[in-house]
GROMACS .gro file of N, CA and C in nm:
model
  345
    1ARG      N    1   9.258   8.577   9.048
    1ARG     CA    2   9.114   8.565   9.031
    1ARG      C    3   9.057   8.699   8.994
    2LYS      N    4   8.981   8.702   8.892
    2LYS     CA    5   8.923   8.828   8.847
    2LYS      C    6   8.821   8.883   8.946
    3ALA      N    7   8.751   8.796   9.017
    3ALA     CA    8   8.648   8.842   9.111
    3ALA      C    9   8.707   8.878   9.247
    4CYS      N   10   8.834   8.857   9.266
    4CYS     CA   11   8.899   8.883   9.395
    4CYS      C   12   8.948   9.028   9.399
    5ASN      N   13   8.887   9.111   9.482
    5ASN     CA   14   8.924   9.251   9.494
    5ASN      C   15   9.070   9.266   9.535
    6THR      N   16   9.114   9.185   9.629
    6THR     CA   17   9.253   9.194   9.676
    6THR      C   18   9.349   9.155   9.565
    7CYS      N   19   9.314   9.051   9.488
    7CYS     CA   20   9.398   9.010   9.375
    7CYS      C   21   9.409   9.123   9.273
    8ASN      N   22   9.301   9.194   9.251
    8ASN     CA   23   9.302   9.308   9.158
    8ASN      C   24   9.393   9.419   9.209
    9LYS      N   25   9.398   9.439   9.341
    9LYS     CA   26   9.489   9.539   9.398
    9LYS      C   27   9.634   9.500   9.374
   10VAL      N   28   9.663   9.370   9.387
   10VAL     CA   29   9.799   9.322   9.361
   10VAL      C   30   9.835   9.344   9.215
   11ASP      N   31   9.744   9.311   9.123
   11ASP     CA   32   9.769   9.333   8.980
   11ASP      C   33   9.798   9.481   8.953
   12SER      N   34   9.719   9.569   9.013
   12SER     CA   35   9.740   9.714   8.995
   12SER      C   36   9.875   9.757   9.051
   13PHE      N   37   9.912   9.703   9.164
   13PHE     CA   38  10.041   9.734   9.226
   13PHE      C   39  10.155   9.697   9.132
   14PHE      N   40  10.150   9.575   9.077
   14PHE     CA   41  10.255   9.530   8.986
   14PHE      C   42  10.262   9.620   8.863
   15LYS      N   43  10.148   9.657   8.807
   15LYS     CA   44  10.147   9.744   8.689
   15LYS      C   45  10.203   9.882   8.723
   16LYS      N   46  10.159   9.939   8.834
   16LYS     CA   47  10.203  10.072   8.875
   16LYS      C   48  10.355  10.079   8.894
   17HIS      N   49  10.414   9.972   8.945
   17HIS     CA   50  10.556   9.972   8.977
   17HIS      C   51  10.639   9.894   8.874
   18ALA      N   52  10.577   9.860   8.761
   18ALA     CA   53  10.645   9.790   8.651
   18ALA      C   54  10.717   9.664   8.700
   19ILE      N   55  10.647   9.585   8.779
   19ILE     CA   56  10.700   9.459   8.831
   19ILE      C   57  10.636   9.345   8.752
   20LYS      N   58  10.720   9.255   8.704
   20LYS     CA   59  10.667   9.138   8.634
   20LYS      C   60  10.603   9.047   8.740
   21PRO      N   61  10.474   9.021   8.728
   21PRO     CA   62  10.409   8.938   8.830
   21PRO      C   63  10.458   8.794   8.826
   22PRO      N   64  10.467   8.732   8.942
   22PRO     CA   65  10.507   8.591   8.944
   22PRO      C   66  10.399   8.505   8.879
   23LYS      N   67  10.437   8.383   8.840
   23LYS     CA   68  10.337   8.290   8.788
   23LYS      C   69  10.236   8.261   8.897
   24PHE      N   70  10.114   8.235   8.855
   24PHE     CA   71  10.011   8.210   8.955
   24PHE      C   72   9.921   8.099   8.908
   25ARG      N   73   9.844   8.049   9.002
   25ARG     CA   74   9.738   7.956   8.966
   25ARG      C   75   9.611   8.007   9.029
   26ASP      N   76   9.503   7.986   8.962
   26ASP     CA   77   9.374   8.036   9.004
   26ASP      C   78   9.327   7.962   9.129
   27ALA      N   79   9.319   8.034   9.241
   27ALA     CA   80   9.279   7.972   9.368
   27ALA      C   81   9.134   7.926   9.366
   28GLN      N   82   9.056   7.982   9.276
   28GLN     CA   83   8.916   7.941   9.263
   28GLN      C   84   8.908   7.798   9.208
   29LYS      N   85   8.998   7.766   9.115
   29LYS     CA   86   8.998   7.635   9.052
   29LYS      C   87   9.088   7.535   9.124
   30ASN      N   88   9.194   7.584   9.185
   30ASN     CA   89   9.294   7.499   9.250
   30ASN      C   90   9.311   7.539   9.396
   31ARG      N   91   9.216   7.506   9.475
   31ARG     CA   92   9.221   7.545   9.616
   31ARG      C   93   9.334   7.472   9.687
   32ILE      N   94   9.393   7.540   9.785
   32ILE     CA   95   9.503   7.482   9.860
   32ILE      C   96   9.456   7.462  10.004
   33ALA      N   97   9.456   7.337  10.047
   33ALA     CA   98   9.411   7.301  10.181
   33ALA      C   99   9.513   7.348  10.284
   34PRO      N  100   9.468   7.370  10.408
   34PRO     CA  101   9.558   7.421  10.512
   34PRO      C  102   9.685   7.339  10.532
   35ASP      N  103   9.676   7.206  10.534
   35ASP     CA  104   9.796   7.125  10.554
   35ASP      C  105   9.892   7.137  10.436
   36ASP      N  106   9.839   7.148  10.314
   36ASP     CA  107   9.924   7.167  10.197
   36ASP      C  108   9.990   7.305  10.202
   37ALA      N  109   9.914   7.406  10.243
   37ALA     CA  110   9.970   7.541  10.256
   37ALA      C  111  10.081   7.541  10.361
   38LEU      N  112  10.058   7.472  10.470
   38LEU     CA  113  10.158   7.466  10.577
   38LEU      C  114  10.288   7.404  10.525
   39ARG      N  115  10.278   7.295  10.450
   39ARG     CA  116  10.398   7.232  10.394
   39ARG      C  117  10.471   7.329  10.301
   40MET      N  118  10.396   7.399  10.218
   40MET     CA  119  10.458   7.495  10.126
   40MET      C  120  10.528   7.607  10.202
   41ILE      N  121  10.462   7.659  10.303
   41ILE     CA  122  10.518   7.771  10.380
   41ILE      C  123  10.644   7.727  10.453
   42ARG      N  124  10.644   7.608  10.509
   42ARG     CA  125  10.761   7.560  10.584
   42ARG      C  126  10.883   7.536  10.494
   43GLU      N  127  10.864   7.537  10.362
   43GLU     CA  128  10.977   7.526  10.269
   43GLU      C  129  11.046   7.661  10.248
   44HIS      N  130  10.992   7.767  10.307
   44HIS     CA  131  11.046   7.903  10.291
   44HIS      C  132  11.093   7.955  10.426
   45SER      N  133  11.180   8.054  10.423
   45SER     CA  134  11.235   8.104  10.549
   45SER      C  135  11.150   8.213  10.613
   46LYS      N  136  11.062   8.275  10.535
   46LYS     CA  137  10.985   8.387  10.589
   46LYS      C  138  10.842   8.383  10.540
   47LEU      N  139  10.748   8.413  10.630
   47LEU     CA  140  10.607   8.428  10.596
   47LEU      C  141  10.569   8.572  10.624
   48VAL      N  142  10.506   8.636  10.528
   48VAL     CA  143  10.452   8.770  10.546
   48VAL      C  144  10.305   8.762  10.504
   49ALA      N  145  10.216   8.794  10.597
   49ALA     CA  146  10.073   8.781  10.568
   49ALA      C  147   9.997   8.899  10.625
   50THR      N  148   9.886   8.930  10.561
   50THR     CA  149   9.797   9.032  10.616
   50THR      C  150   9.676   8.960  10.674
   51LYS      N  151   9.631   9.013  10.784
   51LYS     CA  152   9.509   8.963  10.846
   51LYS      C  153   9.432   9.085  10.892
   52GLY      N  154   9.324   9.115  10.821
   52GLY     CA  155   9.257   9.242  10.846
   52GLY      C  156   9.351   9.352  10.804
   53ARG      N  157   9.375   9.447  10.891
   53ARG     CA  158   9.467   9.557  10.860
   53ARG      C  159   9.606   9.533  10.917
   54ASN      N  160   9.626   9.418  10.979
   54ASN     CA  161   9.755   9.387  11.041
   54ASN      C  162   9.845   9.311  10.945
   55VAL      N  163   9.975   9.337  10.955
   55VAL     CA  164  10.075   9.261  10.880
   55VAL      C  165  10.144   9.170  10.980
   56ILE      N  166  10.146   9.042  10.947
   56ILE     CA  167  10.208   8.940  11.033
   56ILE      C  168  10.335   8.893  10.964
   57ARG      N  169  10.445   8.896  11.037
   57ARG     CA  170  10.574   8.849  10.983
   57ARG      C  171  10.625   8.737  11.072
   58MET      N  172  10.662   8.627  11.008
   58MET     CA  173  10.717   8.514  11.082
   58MET      C  174  10.845   8.468  11.014
   59GLU      N  175  10.949   8.454  11.093
   59GLU     CA  176  11.074   8.394  11.046
   59GLU      C  177  11.059   8.244  11.069
   60ILE      N  178  11.026   8.172  10.964
   60ILE     CA  179  10.992   8.031  10.976
   60ILE      C  180  11.110   7.949  11.026
   61THR      N  181  11.227   7.966  10.968
   61THR     CA  182  11.341   7.884  11.007
   61THR      C  183  11.400   7.926  11.142
   62GLN      N  184  11.398   8.053  11.174
   62GLN     CA  185  11.455   8.100  11.300
   62GLN      C  186  11.361   8.081  11.418
   63ASP      N  187  11.236   8.123  11.403
   63ASP     CA  188  11.142   8.125  11.515
   63ASP      C  189  11.062   7.997  11.528
   64ASN      N  190  11.054   7.917  11.422
   64ASN     CA  191  10.978   7.793  11.419
   64ASN      C  192  10.838   7.809  11.480
   65PRO      N  193  10.755   7.894  11.420
   65PRO     CA  194  10.619   7.912  11.472
   65PRO      C  195  10.540   7.781  11.464
   66SER      N  196  10.440   7.770  11.547
   66SER     CA  197  10.358   7.648  11.549
   66SER      C  198  10.272   7.640  11.423
   67ASP      N  199  10.226   7.519  11.394
   67ASP     CA  200  10.136   7.499  11.280
   67ASP      C  201  10.010   7.583  11.297
   68VAL      N  202   9.961   7.593  11.420
   68VAL     CA  203   9.839   7.670  11.447
   68VAL      C  204   9.863   7.818  11.417
   69GLU      N  205   9.977   7.872  11.458
   69GLU     CA  206  10.007   8.013  11.431
   69GLU      C  207  10.012   8.042  11.281
   70ILE      N  208  10.076   7.953  11.207
   70ILE     CA  209  10.087   7.973  11.063
   70ILE      C  210   9.949   7.964  10.997
   71LYS      N  211   9.875   7.859  11.029
   71LYS     CA  212   9.743   7.842  10.968
   71LYS      C  213   9.651   7.958  11.003
   72ASP      N  214   9.660   8.007  11.127
   72ASP     CA  215   9.576   8.120  11.167
   72ASP      C  216   9.605   8.243  11.083
   73ALA      N  217   9.731   8.259  11.040
   73ALA     CA  218   9.770   8.376  10.961
   73ALA      C  219   9.730   8.364  10.813
   74VAL      N  220   9.714   8.241  10.761
   74VAL     CA  221   9.699   8.227  10.616
   74VAL      C  222   9.570   8.161  10.568
   75VAL      N  223   9.498   8.096  10.656
   75VAL     CA  224   9.375   8.027  10.614
   75VAL      C  225   9.256   8.121  10.633
   76GLY      N  226   9.177   8.133  10.529
   76GLY     CA  227   9.062   8.224  10.532
   76GLY      C  228   8.937   8.158  10.587
   77PRO      N  229   8.828   8.234  10.593
   77PRO     CA  230   8.702   8.182  10.645
   77PRO      C  231   8.649   8.063  10.564
   78SER      N  232   8.693   8.052  10.439
   78SER     CA  233   8.649   7.941  10.355
   78SER      C  234   8.716   7.810  10.396
   79GLY      N  235   8.823   7.819  10.476
   79GLY     CA  236   8.896   7.700  10.516
   79GLY      C  237   9.011   7.667  10.423
   80TRP      N  238   9.038   7.751  10.325
   80TRP     CA  239   9.145   7.731  10.229
   80TRP      C  240   9.248   7.843  10.243
   81LEU      N  241   9.366   7.822  10.181
   81LEU     CA  242   9.467   7.926  10.178
   81LEU      C  243   9.408   8.051  10.115
   82ARG      N  244   9.430   8.166  10.179
   82ARG     CA  245   9.374   8.292  10.128
   82ARG      C  246   9.447   8.337  10.002
   83ALA      N  247   9.376   8.411   9.923
   83ALA     CA  248   9.433   8.469   9.800
   83ALA      C  249   9.443   8.620   9.822
   84PRO      N  250   9.539   8.683   9.761
   84PRO     CA  251   9.644   8.625   9.679
   84PRO      C  252   9.757   8.570   9.766
   85SER      N  253   9.821   8.467   9.719
   85SER     CA  254   9.938   8.410   9.784
   85SER      C  255  10.049   8.401   9.682
   86LEU      N  256  10.166   8.451   9.718
   86LEU     CA  257  10.279   8.456   9.626
   86LEU      C  258  10.402   8.394   9.690
   87ILE      N  259  10.485   8.335   9.607
   87ILE     CA  260  10.617   8.291   9.652
   87ILE      C  261  10.717   8.380   9.580
   88VAL      N  262  10.796   8.451   9.660
   88VAL     CA  263  10.896   8.543   9.606
   88VAL      C  264  11.028   8.510   9.675
   89GLY      N  265  11.115   8.442   9.602
   89GLY     CA  266  11.243   8.401   9.661
   89GLY      C  267  11.218   8.308   9.778
   90ASP      N  268  11.269   8.345   9.895
   90ASP     CA  269  11.252   8.262  10.015
   90ASP      C  270  11.132   8.305  10.098
   91ARG      N  271  11.049   8.393  10.043
   91ARG     CA  272  10.934   8.447  10.117
   91ARG      C  273  10.803   8.394  10.061
   92PHE      N  274  10.712   8.366  10.152
   92PHE     CA  275  10.576   8.326  10.117
   92PHE      C  276  10.489   8.442  10.161
   93ILE      N  277  10.419   8.506  10.067
   93ILE     CA  278  10.342   8.627  10.095
   93ILE      C  279  10.194   8.598  10.074
   94VAL      N  280  10.113   8.633  10.173
   94VAL     CA  281   9.968   8.609  10.167
   94VAL      C  282   9.895   8.740  10.194
   95GLY      N  283   9.800   8.773  10.107
   95GLY     CA  284   9.722   8.895  10.125
   95GLY      C  285   9.789   9.013  10.058
   96PHE      N  286   9.734   9.132  10.083
   96PHE     CA  287   9.790   9.253  10.024
   96PHE      C  288   9.771   9.371  10.118
   97GLU      N  289   9.879   9.443  10.135
   97GLU     CA  290   9.880   9.572  10.204
   97GLU      C  291   9.989   9.649  10.133
   98GLU      N  292   9.957   9.765  10.078
   98GLU     CA  293  10.049   9.833   9.988
   98GLU      C  294  10.187   9.858  10.047
   99ASN      N  295  10.195   9.909  10.169
   99ASN     CA  296  10.326   9.937  10.227
   99ASN      C  297  10.406   9.808  10.251
  100MET      N  298  10.338   9.701  10.286
  100MET     CA  299  10.405   9.572  10.303
  100MET      C  300  10.463   9.526  10.170
  101TYR      N  301  10.386   9.540  10.062
  101TYR     CA  302  10.436   9.501   9.930
  101TYR      C  303  10.554   9.589   9.889
  102LYS      N  304  10.546   9.719   9.917
  102LYS     CA  305  10.657   9.807   9.884
  102LYS      C  306  10.784   9.759   9.955
  103GLU      N  307  10.770   9.724  10.080
  103GLU     CA  308  10.886   9.676  10.155
  103GLU      C  309  10.937   9.544  10.098
  104GLU      N  310  10.847   9.451  10.073
  104GLU     CA  311  10.887   9.319  10.025
  104GLU      C  312  10.946   9.324   9.884
  105PHE      N  313  10.904   9.420   9.803
  105PHE     CA  314  10.955   9.431   9.667
  105PHE      C  315  11.059   9.542   9.653
  106GLY      N  316  11.106   9.597   9.765
  106GLY     CA  317  11.214   9.693   9.764
  106GLY      C  318  11.181   9.827   9.702
  107ILE      N  319  11.057   9.871   9.720
  107ILE     CA  320  11.014   9.999   9.666
  107ILE      C  321  11.008  10.099   9.780
  108GLN      N  322  11.074  10.210   9.761
  108GLN     CA  323  11.077  10.312   9.865
  108GLN      C  324  10.941  10.377   9.879
  109ARG      N  325  10.900  10.397  10.002
  109ARG     CA  326  10.772  10.466  10.027
  109ARG      C  327  10.785  10.613   9.993
  110GLU      N  328  10.675  10.667   9.940
  110GLU     CA  329  10.672  10.811   9.915
  110GLU      C  330  10.660  10.881  10.049
  111THR      N  331  10.732  10.989  10.064
  111THR     CA  332  10.722  11.066  10.188
  111THR      C  333  10.642  11.192  10.160
  112THR      N  334  10.568  11.235  10.260
  112THR     CA  335  10.493  11.360  10.247
  112THR      C  336  10.557  11.462  10.339
  113ARG      N  337  10.555  11.584  10.296
  113ARG     CA  338  10.613  11.691  10.377
  113ARG      C  339  10.507  11.795  10.402
  114SER      N  340  10.512  11.851  10.520
  114SER     CA  341  10.423  11.963  10.551
  114SER      C  342  10.480  12.089  10.487
  115VAL      N  343  10.391  12.174  10.443
  115VAL     CA  344  10.435  12.300  10.379
  115VAL      C  345  10.404  12.414  10.471
   0.00000   0.00000   0.00000
């Protein structure tokens, strides 16, 4: 979504790191209801989501989190699946936090050194 600040951050991240972005659908036009999101997420082994400044990680197949826990992590105030949401391999990723994306896309973090 062009008006989505977080989506724009994801686009910038992909460009900066020369990553081909996954196919997407416009969440503004094709909203995903919580129960549909839950079904999609349960088809994957891992959920990684941001909520505020926190990163939430759930091992779907191992830990079997409750429907309420999953929906709480991915449904926004609008009542729909939050954007941006990506499917990458066996992972369902919701939201954006740069270090989380670096980890999920195998990009080493830059280290700073004191002089």
